[in-house]
Every structure is written in C-alpha cells, then in structure tokens.
C-alpha cells in the first residue's frame, strides 16, 4: 500500500485518536536503561521528575516497529473502529508527522527523541524497521497518571485495566482495515487467553503472514526514515524515478529470481558484480544482515539455552563479558577485531578492498530470555568457532 503526500494531507485525526496514540506509546513504552530493575515508561519518568537520561545510560536493544503496531492494535481491538487509525497515520505519528485537530499531544519523536532512539531498517531477506533503545512495559504503573486520563482511556479503548499480555508485541495483528488483512481476534489483554505463535524470541514468524509496513511493495520501493515533525508532510515511501540515469547508485538491494538460475547463469551474475559475493546451499538459508548478534534461544523444563554468533570478537576475559539478570535480560559486552582499513601479516600489508565485517571497536548486545532466571546458575562457553553458548536455570516467577 503506497501512501501519497496528498493522502497524508487529507487524513486529519481527531482529538480522541491522537490521545490514544499518545497514551499508549507514552505509557506502554520507555527507554531501556542499563541496570534498571523496574522499567519505567517515558511518561512515568516525566511525572516523577527523574533527570534526563543520556545516551551512555541506554542499552543497545531495539524493538521492531511492527511490534509497536501490534501493541497499539491489540489494546484497541475492542474500541470503536472510528477511534483506531490505519497504518499510514500510525507511521506518520511515529515520524512526528500525524495531522491532529489539536496539536496538544506530543508525537513519538517528542516522547522518544531521535538522537536517543533512532529509527532504522534491518536488511534481512524480510526487511523490517526498528526503533533503538526502547522497552515494552506490559503492566504500566498507573499511580502517576491523572485519574481523568485513565478513565478516558478505559472508556475509549474498552479495556478494564491497563495490563496487557506480555507477548503482545509478538502476536498476530488484529484487523486494522482492508478485506485482505489477516485477522486475529484473540484477546491479548489481561482477561483473555492468548498463545504466542511459537517463536519465543522477538523475531516474528508465522505460517500466516500479516500485512505490515515492511511487507508492502517490497520489490518496488525502499522504506526511508522521515525527518522529525516540522509542520510539513512526509512521504512514507520512496520510489526510484524512471528517468534516473544509469550512473545513479542503488542502496543495499536483493535480487529476486522467479525460477532457479542455472550454474552458468549464476556464475555470470556473480561475475558482473564488483567485490560482491554469492551464498548458496546452507549458507544462503541463514539470516542475512548484521553478522554479530544473530542468536538462537532454546528452552527445556528447568533452563534456557542461548547461542549467539560473535565472529571476530576477542575472547580475552579482560575485554569480554556476558551477564544475566534475574529478569532474564542478557548483556554481552566485548571488542571486535575485524574491519580494519589495512591488515598486516608478517612482512606484508594488505589494503582491504571490501568492508563487510564489523568495524573494530567496543560493542554491546542485549536480549531477553523468555522468563526469569537464576543468575547464580549460569554457565557459558565462548568457543573458537565464534559461538557463545550459555545455559541458565529458570528462576521462580514472582
């Protein structure tokens, strides 16, 4: 679904629609701050007068934009349809470009400044957009919210309390418009019974693929991050102009073949690239994107297992650490030693022609295990194959 600038100009949101977007994003999401045992929403931090956080206080975690979409639509699944905005308007709210009757409500970039929470896109076989250093809070504290705002939210949304299923970001989207949208009427609020789709990580997989902003026109256009609101409108998609010259460069891209090419055709395609490379067989079945931080998570009756890909990371204990918190959050810190401009080996100096590996420097990786754990019963091994494997016993649910 393409969104034109003219369309965006004509979609004027009413006061209730803007209030609901502001209330949900401000109370169910907050900055992911290192070492915070009790995570607070951004509006709770403001209400309590907490000092502004800095970039160094934030973790390297992220949420997919589609996960924010799922939370919004799941909370409003029982609301009147006229109060729920469609995806283009929700995306424009994320970019600070929603057209509201009243401009009293802060939009997403006002709540989460882009310098702390940038929006970007992961280039996987199924590209998806992310927002950095953000955490989902499924049971927000309501003591700081004005009672009249809580009552208004309950009246408009149709919910009885603000507790949302903890797996709401990973569950299938409810209907949000259009007959061809895959629907799921499962109640994801505290009173309903919901089952996740079987994938316990934050990645979303399903035999039924819901429509999201990242699925539409994937071969025709490229998603771009729009600027923060400045009073103007925004094009949510960019399409290459037909009259662009041959010298114009294409950004990160993928080729789609309607049928399998022959070995000769494949060789010719690879040969036409400059410093490109090809993957076939099992190597092509893995996830394409950042090579550091790819992970698998497993679970048995009494413990969790995780494996994290860390190629090119120093294994020296003085520069590498893996910490597990009681709530299941895992923090990995280390130093990469790849991606140099030049590499010296013996008496030779090589000038690198490609830079596909991670640049040298410090990094952190944060992810969440499916449940609480006992940090004292954690064992890990960082092998020479570049795979960190950890096993930690489950903790008691509180």
PDB file of C-alpha atoms in Angstrom, residues 38 55 134 167 180 205 242-243 280 283 295 337 353-354:
ATOM      1  CA  UNK A  38      11.967  -1.706  37.453  1.00  0.00           C
ATOM      2  CA  UNK A  55      22.999   8.029  25.514  1.00  0.00           C
ATOM      3  CA  UNK A 134      13.249   1.013  23.614  1.00  0.00           C
ATOM      4  CA  UNK A 167       3.655 -11.398  24.434  1.00  0.00           C
ATOM      5  CA  UNK A 180      -7.229  -8.702   2.612  1.00  0.00           C
ATOM      6  CA  UNK A 205       7.452 -15.917  12.356  1.00  0.00           C
ATOM      7  CA  UNK A 242      12.054   6.232 -14.202  1.00  0.00           C
ATOM      8  CA  UNK A 243      14.299   8.912 -15.710  1.00  0.00           C
ATOM      9  CA  UNK A 280      24.424 -20.946  -1.928  1.00  0.00           C
ATOM     10  CA  UNK A 283      24.887 -20.603   3.874  1.00  0.00           C
ATOM     11  CA  UNK A 295      21.092 -15.806  18.040  1.00  0.00           C
ATOM     12  CA  UNK A 337      38.977  -7.015  15.913  1.00  0.00           C
ATOM     13  CA  UNK A 353      39.017  -3.721  -0.769  1.00  0.00           C
ATOM     14  CA  UNK A 354      35.736  -4.596   0.950  1.00  0.00           C
TER      15      UNK A 354
END
